[in-house]
mmCIF file of C-alpha atoms in Angstrom:
data_model
loop_
_atom_site.group_PDB
_atom_site.id
_atom_site.type_symbol
_atom_site.label_atom_id
_atom_site.label_comp_id
_atom_site.label_asym_id
_atom_site.label_seq_id
_atom_site.Cartn_x
_atom_site.Cartn_y
_atom_site.Cartn_z
ATOM 1 C CA MET A 1119 0.000 0.000 0.000
ATOM 2 C CA THR A 1120 1.318 3.437 -0.949
ATOM 3 C CA ILE A 1121 1.530 5.844 1.996
ATOM 4 C CA ASN A 1122 0.505 9.403 1.244
ATOM 5 C CA GLU A 1123 3.265 11.948 1.743
ATOM 6 C CA HIS A 1124 2.937 15.645 2.555
ATOM 7 C CA HIS A 1125 5.827 18.077 2.216
ATOM 8 C CA VAL A 1126 5.474 21.249 4.284
ATOM 9 C CA LEU A 1127 7.704 24.271 4.751
ATOM 10 C CA GLY A 1128 7.016 26.863 7.425
ATOM 11 C CA LEU A 1129 7.725 30.530 6.741
ATOM 12 C CA SER A 1130 8.229 33.048 9.532
ATOM 13 C CA GLY A 1131 8.526 36.111 7.313
ATOM 14 C CA GLY A 1132 12.244 35.981 8.029
ATOM 15 C CA ARG A 1133 15.329 35.702 5.898
ATOM 16 C CA ASP A 1134 16.304 32.057 6.341
ATOM 17 C CA SER A 1135 12.927 30.376 5.802
ATOM 18 C CA ALA A 1136 12.363 32.508 2.691
ATOM 19 C CA ALA A 1137 15.741 31.433 1.312
ATOM 20 C CA LEU A 1138 14.892 27.810 2.079
ATOM 21 C CA ALA A 1139 11.605 28.102 0.154
ATOM 22 C CA ILE A 1140 13.463 29.546 -2.841
ATOM 23 C CA TYR A 1141 16.214 26.916 -2.592
ATOM 24 C CA MET A 1142 13.685 24.063 -2.475
ATOM 25 C CA ARG A 1143 11.748 25.454 -5.441
ATOM 26 C CA GLN A 1144 14.932 25.718 -7.488
ATOM 27 C CA SER A 1145 16.601 22.457 -6.432
ATOM 28 C CA HIS A 1146 13.474 20.285 -6.115
ATOM 29 C CA PRO A 1147 10.986 21.767 -8.628
ATOM 30 C CA ASN A 1148 8.948 18.554 -8.818
ATOM 31 C CA LEU A 1149 8.323 18.385 -5.076
ATOM 32 C CA ASP A 1150 4.759 19.393 -4.182
ATOM 33 C CA LEU A 1151 5.604 21.656 -1.265
ATOM 34 C CA GLN A 1152 2.946 23.308 0.865
ATOM 35 C CA TYR A 1153 4.160 26.607 2.271
ATOM 36 C CA PHE A 1154 2.550 27.872 5.459
ATOM 37 C CA PHE A 1155 2.742 30.863 7.772
ATOM 38 C CA THR A 1156 1.292 30.800 11.269
ATOM 39 C CA ASP A 1157 -0.202 34.238 11.734
ATOM 40 C CA THR A 1158 -0.397 35.502 15.324
ATOM 41 C CA GLY A 1159 -2.010 38.747 14.206
ATOM 42 C CA LYS A 1160 0.785 40.636 15.962
ATOM 43 C CA GLU A 1161 3.320 40.613 13.151
ATOM 44 C CA LEU A 1162 5.049 43.609 11.615
ATOM 45 C CA PRO A 1163 3.413 45.001 8.448
ATOM 46 C CA GLU A 1164 6.768 44.506 6.707
ATOM 47 C CA VAL A 1165 6.430 40.761 7.342
ATOM 48 C CA TYR A 1166 3.099 40.579 5.517
ATOM 49 C CA GLU A 1167 4.530 42.647 2.635
ATOM 50 C CA PHE A 1168 7.494 40.300 2.294
ATOM 51 C CA LEU A 1169 5.282 37.208 2.288
ATOM 52 C CA ILE A 1170 3.256 38.640 -0.603
ATOM 53 C CA GLU A 1171 6.465 39.281 -2.565
ATOM 54 C CA LEU A 1172 7.641 35.743 -1.794
ATOM 55 C CA GLU A 1173 4.352 34.284 -3.016
ATOM 56 C CA GLY A 1174 4.927 36.073 -6.310
ATOM 57 C CA PHE A 1175 8.293 34.390 -6.753
ATOM 58 C CA LEU A 1176 7.133 30.946 -5.633
ATOM 59 C CA GLY A 1177 4.073 31.108 -7.875
ATOM 60 C CA LYS A 1178 2.084 29.425 -5.146
ATOM 61 C CA PRO A 1179 0.015 30.727 -2.241
ATOM 62 C CA ILE A 1180 1.352 30.583 1.287
ATOM 63 C CA LEU A 1181 -1.265 29.021 3.536
ATOM 64 C CA ARG A 1182 -2.079 31.186 6.555
ATOM 65 C CA LEU A 1183 -2.579 29.119 9.686
ATOM 66 C CA ASN A 1184 -4.497 31.455 11.961
ATOM 67 C CA PRO A 1185 -4.639 30.332 15.584
ATOM 68 C CA ASP A 1186 -8.202 29.689 16.748
ATOM 69 C CA ARG A 1187 -7.326 31.465 19.983
ATOM 70 C CA ASP A 1188 -5.362 34.674 19.745
ATOM 71 C CA PHE A 1189 -2.663 36.288 21.873
ATOM 72 C CA ASP A 1190 -5.189 38.058 24.095
ATOM 73 C CA PHE A 1191 -6.961 34.775 24.865
ATOM 74 C CA TRP A 1192 -3.759 33.046 25.950
ATOM 75 C CA LEU A 1193 -2.564 36.094 27.893
ATOM 76 C CA LYS A 1194 -5.657 35.813 30.069
ATOM 77 C CA ARG A 1195 -5.190 32.050 30.420
ATOM 78 C CA PHE A 1196 -1.678 32.716 31.714
ATOM 79 C CA ASN A 1197 -2.972 35.202 34.315
ATOM 80 C CA ASN A 1198 -1.845 38.200 32.234
ATOM 81 C CA TYR A 1199 1.783 37.132 32.684
ATOM 82 C CA LEU A 1200 3.861 38.169 29.694
ATOM 83 C CA PRO A 1201 5.667 35.469 27.739
ATOM 84 C CA SER A 1202 9.404 35.415 28.351
ATOM 85 C CA PRO A 1203 12.523 33.368 27.555
ATOM 86 C CA GLN A 1204 11.664 31.352 30.675
ATOM 87 C CA SER A 1205 8.052 30.784 29.603
ATOM 88 C CA ARG A 1206 7.568 30.837 25.839
ATOM 89 C CA TRP A 1207 3.851 30.175 25.903
ATOM 90 C CA CYS A 1208 3.376 32.422 22.868
ATOM 91 C CA THR A 1209 5.415 30.110 20.636
ATOM 92 C CA ARG A 1210 3.769 26.984 22.006
ATOM 93 C CA GLN A 1211 0.206 28.232 21.681
ATOM 94 C CA LEU A 1212 0.348 30.587 18.680
ATOM 95 C CA LYS A 1213 2.927 28.899 16.451
ATOM 96 C CA LEU A 1214 3.457 25.224 17.289
ATOM 97 C CA ARG A 1215 -0.105 24.379 18.328
ATOM 98 C CA PRO A 1216 -1.714 25.523 15.016
ATOM 99 C CA PHE A 1217 0.935 23.591 13.058
ATOM 100 C CA GLU A 1218 0.327 20.432 15.068
ATOM 101 C CA GLN A 1219 -3.440 20.776 14.629
ATOM 102 C CA TRP A 1220 -2.979 21.191 10.872
ATOM 103 C CA VAL A 1221 -0.867 18.046 10.353
ATOM 104 C CA ARG A 1222 -2.594 15.898 13.007
ATOM 105 C CA PRO A 1223 -5.220 14.358 10.663
ATOM 106 C CA TRP A 1224 -2.513 13.228 8.267
ATOM 107 C CA LEU A 1225 -0.383 11.756 11.029
ATOM 108 C CA LYS A 1226 -3.394 10.076 12.617
ATOM 109 C CA ASN A 1227 -4.177 8.412 9.293
ATOM 110 C CA GLY A 1228 -0.633 7.049 9.146
ATOM 111 C CA GLU A 1229 0.406 9.415 6.369
ATOM 112 C CA LYS A 1230 3.954 10.752 6.208
ATOM 113 C CA VAL A 1231 4.697 14.431 6.766
ATOM 114 C CA CYS A 1232 8.088 15.838 5.773
ATOM 115 C CA SER A 1233 8.770 19.208 7.383
ATOM 116 C CA TYR A 1234 11.573 21.377 5.989
ATOM 117 C CA VAL A 1235 13.204 23.674 8.545
ATOM 118 C CA ALA A 1236 15.546 26.610 7.842
ATOM 119 C CA ILE A 1237 18.577 25.895 10.000
ATOM 120 C CA ARG A 1238 21.780 27.045 8.284
ATOM 121 C CA ALA A 1239 25.113 25.274 8.100
ATOM 122 C CA ASP A 1240 26.689 27.880 10.406
ATOM 123 C CA GLU A 1241 24.128 27.347 13.169
ATOM 124 C CA GLU A 1242 25.503 24.404 15.063
ATOM 125 C CA TYR A 1243 23.844 25.641 18.238
ATOM 126 C CA ARG A 1244 20.330 25.416 16.820
ATOM 127 C CA GLU A 1245 18.062 22.418 16.816
ATOM 128 C CA GLY A 1246 14.975 21.856 14.726
ATOM 129 C CA TYR A 1247 11.433 21.107 15.776
ATOM 130 C CA ALA A 1248 11.477 17.930 17.847
ATOM 131 C CA SER A 1249 9.058 15.521 16.233
ATOM 132 C CA LYS A 1250 7.004 13.368 18.590
ATOM 133 C CA GLN A 1251 5.627 11.263 15.728
ATOM 134 C CA ASP A 1252 7.521 8.617 13.797
ATOM 135 C CA ASN A 1253 5.810 9.681 10.571
ATOM 136 C CA LEU A 1254 6.697 13.376 11.010
ATOM 137 C CA ILE A 1255 10.161 13.699 9.520
ATOM 138 C CA VAL A 1256 12.183 16.905 9.908
ATOM 139 C CA HIS A 1257 14.649 17.845 7.158
ATOM 140 C CA LEU A 1258 17.336 20.552 7.301
ATOM 141 C CA PRO A 1259 18.207 21.231 3.634
ATOM 142 C CA LEU A 1260 20.267 24.401 4.198
ATOM 143 C CA LYS A 1261 22.485 22.671 6.724
ATOM 144 C CA GLU A 1262 22.806 19.578 4.541
ATOM 145 C CA ALA A 1263 23.792 21.727 1.539
ATOM 146 C CA GLY A 1264 26.364 23.721 3.541
ATOM 147 C CA ILE A 1265 24.474 27.016 3.079
ATOM 148 C CA ASP A 1266 25.435 29.654 5.653
ATOM 149 C CA LYS A 1267 24.208 33.211 6.273
ATOM 150 C CA ALA A 1268 26.096 34.621 3.285
ATOM 151 C CA GLY A 1269 24.614 31.868 1.140
ATOM 152 C CA VAL A 1270 21.113 32.722 2.333
ATOM 153 C CA ILE A 1271 21.580 36.370 1.363
ATOM 154 C CA GLU A 1272 22.931 35.305 -2.024
ATOM 155 C CA ILE A 1273 19.830 33.170 -2.615
ATOM 156 C CA LEU A 1274 17.491 36.060 -1.745
ATOM 157 C CA GLU A 1275 19.370 38.527 -3.930
ATOM 158 C CA GLY A 1276 19.528 36.034 -6.799
ATOM 159 C CA ALA A 1277 15.741 35.691 -6.647
ATOM 160 C CA GLY A 1278 15.355 39.461 -6.854
ATOM 161 C CA LEU A 1279 13.778 39.697 -3.395
ATOM 162 C CA GLY A 1280 16.596 40.812 -1.139
ATOM 163 C CA LEU A 1281 16.067 41.103 2.599
ATOM 164 C CA PRO A 1282 12.727 41.942 4.213
ATOM 165 C CA LYS A 1283 12.423 45.699 4.775
ATOM 166 C CA TYR A 1284 12.475 45.370 8.555
ATOM 167 C CA TYR A 1285 16.139 44.339 8.297
ATOM 168 C CA GLU A 1286 16.822 48.057 7.991
ATOM 169 C CA TRP A 1287 16.248 48.279 11.746
ATOM 170 C CA ARG A 1288 15.685 44.786 13.118
ATOM 171 C CA THR A 1289 17.286 41.490 12.147
ATOM 172 C CA ARG A 1290 14.626 39.062 13.248
ATOM 173 C CA SER A 1291 10.983 38.503 12.468
ATOM 174 C CA GLY A 1292 8.416 37.689 15.122
ATOM 175 C CA CYS A 1293 5.732 39.608 16.947
ATOM 176 C CA THR A 1294 5.995 43.381 17.294
ATOM 177 C CA PHE A 1295 6.558 42.995 21.030
ATOM 178 C CA CYS A 1296 8.829 39.941 20.978
ATOM 179 C CA PHE A 1297 10.747 39.670 24.255
ATOM 180 C CA PHE A 1298 13.869 38.543 22.376
ATOM 181 C CA GLN A 1299 14.306 42.048 20.967
ATOM 182 C CA GLN A 1300 17.374 43.910 22.109
ATOM 183 C CA LYS A 1301 16.898 47.346 23.626
ATOM 184 C CA ILE A 1302 17.994 49.076 20.424
ATOM 185 C CA GLU A 1303 15.246 47.182 18.586
ATOM 186 C CA TRP A 1304 12.673 48.426 21.095
ATOM 187 C CA VAL A 1305 13.895 51.976 20.497
ATOM 188 C CA ARG A 1306 13.564 51.523 16.754
ATOM 189 C CA LEU A 1307 10.114 49.999 17.120
ATOM 190 C CA MET A 1308 9.108 53.082 19.111
ATOM 191 C CA GLU A 1309 10.429 55.331 16.340
ATOM 192 C CA ARG A 1310 9.129 53.386 13.329
ATOM 193 C CA HIS A 1311 5.890 51.922 14.659
ATOM 194 C CA PRO A 1312 4.874 53.966 17.714
ATOM 195 C CA GLU A 1313 1.385 52.436 17.714
ATOM 196 C CA TYR A 1314 2.839 48.952 18.270
ATOM 197 C CA PHE A 1315 5.174 50.270 20.950
ATOM 198 C CA GLU A 1316 2.209 51.802 22.771
ATOM 199 C CA GLN A 1317 0.323 48.521 22.501
ATOM 200 C CA ALA A 1318 3.305 46.708 24.058
ATOM 201 C CA ILE A 1319 3.321 49.252 26.921
ATOM 202 C CA SER A 1320 -0.372 48.567 27.516
ATOM 203 C CA TYR A 1321 0.203 44.808 27.710
ATOM 204 C CA GLU A 1322 3.157 45.343 30.033
ATOM 205 C CA LYS A 1323 1.221 47.623 32.404
ATOM 206 C CA ASP A 1324 -1.631 45.120 32.695
ATOM 207 C CA ALA A 1325 0.842 42.302 33.316
ATOM 208 C CA LEU A 1326 2.704 44.176 36.049
ATOM 209 C CA ASN A 1327 -0.582 45.138 37.694
ATOM 210 C CA ASN A 1328 -1.451 41.435 37.783
ATOM 211 C CA GLY A 1329 1.840 40.470 39.419
ATOM 212 C CA SER A 1330 3.803 39.350 36.382
ATOM 213 C CA PRO A 1331 7.524 39.102 37.237
ATOM 214 C CA PHE A 1332 8.501 39.944 33.654
ATOM 215 C CA THR A 1333 8.740 43.096 31.593
ATOM 216 C CA TRP A 1334 9.163 42.945 27.809
ATOM 217 C CA SER A 1335 12.772 44.161 28.003
ATOM 218 C CA GLN A 1336 14.956 42.629 30.670
ATOM 219 C CA GLY A 1337 15.626 44.824 33.663
ATOM 220 C CA GLU A 1338 13.387 47.781 32.819
ATOM 221 C CA SER A 1339 9.883 48.683 31.776
ATOM 222 C CA LEU A 1340 9.157 50.135 28.348
ATOM 223 C CA PRO A 1341 8.222 53.575 29.764
ATOM 224 C CA ASP A 1342 11.642 53.674 31.466
ATOM 225 C CA LEU A 1343 13.347 52.546 28.259
ATOM 226 C CA ALA A 1344 11.518 55.275 26.314
ATOM 227 C CA ARG A 1345 12.878 58.148 28.425
ATOM 228 C CA PRO A 1346 14.904 60.467 26.120
ATOM 229 C CA GLU A 1347 18.097 60.154 28.148
ATOM 230 C CA ARG A 1348 17.778 56.356 28.193
ATOM 231 C CA VAL A 1349 17.160 56.257 24.448
ATOM 232 C CA GLU A 1350 20.337 58.255 23.840
ATOM 233 C CA GLN A 1351 22.263 55.905 26.121
ATOM 234 C CA ILE A 1352 20.984 52.825 24.260
ATOM 235 C CA LYS A 1353 21.844 54.356 20.886
ATOM 236 C CA ALA A 1354 25.338 55.329 22.037
ATOM 237 C CA ASP A 1355 25.991 51.817 23.355
ATOM 238 C CA HIS A 1356 24.785 50.343 20.080
ATOM 239 C CA GLN A 1357 27.106 52.566 18.053
ATOM 240 C CA ARG A 1358 30.072 51.537 20.209
ATOM 241 C CA ARG A 1359 29.276 47.871 19.670
ATOM 242 C CA LEU A 1360 28.814 48.432 15.946
ATOM 243 C CA LYS A 1361 32.138 50.239 15.641
ATOM 244 C CA ARG A 1362 34.003 47.462 17.445
ATOM 245 C CA ILE A 1363 32.535 44.640 15.400
ATOM 246 C CA ARG A 1364 32.978 46.466 12.091
ATOM 247 C CA ALA A 1365 36.645 46.979 12.904
ATOM 248 C CA LYS A 1366 36.978 43.267 13.573
ATOM 249 C CA TYR A 1367 35.230 42.238 10.348
ATOM 250 C CA GLN A 1368 37.201 44.648 8.169
ATOM 251 C CA ALA A 1369 40.159 42.304 8.473
ATOM 252 C CA ASN A 1370 38.102 39.368 7.214
ATOM 253 C CA PRO A 1371 38.257 39.191 3.391
ATOM 254 C CA LEU A 1372 35.781 36.287 3.353
ATOM 255 C CA ARG A 1373 32.897 38.384 4.691
ATOM 256 C CA PRO A 1374 30.906 39.974 1.835
ATOM 257 C CA ASP A 1375 30.536 43.756 2.056
ATOM 258 C CA SER A 1376 26.808 43.360 1.534
ATOM 259 C CA GLU A 1377 26.367 40.980 4.481
ATOM 260 C CA PRO A 1378 24.530 42.853 7.233
ATOM 261 C CA ILE A 1379 25.661 42.694 10.829
ATOM 262 C CA ASP A 1380 22.979 40.935 12.805
ATOM 263 C CA ILE A 1381 21.800 42.015 16.226
ATOM 264 C CA ASP A 1382 23.010 38.645 17.526
ATOM 265 C CA ASP A 1383 26.499 39.464 16.253
ATOM 266 C CA LEU A 1384 26.510 42.541 18.470
ATOM 267 C CA TYR A 1385 24.799 41.279 21.601
ATOM 268 C CA GLY A 1386 25.477 37.556 21.614
ATOM 269 C CA THR A 1387 23.494 34.674 20.191
ATOM 270 C CA ALA A 1388 19.968 34.383 21.521
ATOM 271 C CA LYS A 1389 18.288 30.984 21.562
ATOM 272 C CA VAL A 1390 15.240 32.343 19.799
ATOM 273 C CA CYS A 1391 12.173 30.413 18.749
ATOM 274 C CA LEU A 1392 12.674 28.850 15.319
ATOM 275 C CA ALA A 1393 8.983 29.025 14.454
ATOM 276 C CA CYS A 1394 9.028 32.814 14.862
ATOM 277 C CA HIS A 1395 12.462 33.982 13.817
ATOM 278 C CA LYS A 1396 13.670 31.921 10.859
#
């Protein structure tokens, strides 16, 4: 008996998953891939714009998996406690849960699901989605092909897409108020999308009033971070870090001039959620 197979590729609106989708289309054109995006409803507008551009290149729609229960629902279920690196309930409930619900009927019927995940060859510290089902197989094509960050950028440029526009000020996708943002990214969110910054402040105030031990940005509330003198301090620190790392990379002839310096390069690697940030 022939077992039905489903090939799925999750897109976050980020650089790496987009490059993986392009790579798979070019290297495996006969594979019937289903592209999907799990929409929390709290994404940056630049993410939605990039997904539309990517659909144009792929020539195939990207399925939107909308959670049946939104961020506000789960926030109340978690006693208005904000998600944090210690408690990533947002990823579990708004990203992984909709994916698992989508593929569950196939898996239950004994069908095979191949999931393609965008982990690069230069990301030894990252692990893919841990499958709990024998018939859910995770593949890492970028890692297997030896494609690193420079290779990802080359793929995007070769497809005529380039980087998502939010890379001008932020080097990861994810919700507007993602707790993995560095302080400079919060400052830039405040400057570029003040309405989303104000929404994050509102969530934070409610959480603190309900006894949440977490603020969005480690060690300080968003109103404190937004004080003019604090903003200038954050920007000055960022420029110092940028100057140091640029001086170090200038001596490296293997680093392409067009390769952007990621936030993680400046502040250390964060173990971010793959479903949100790849």
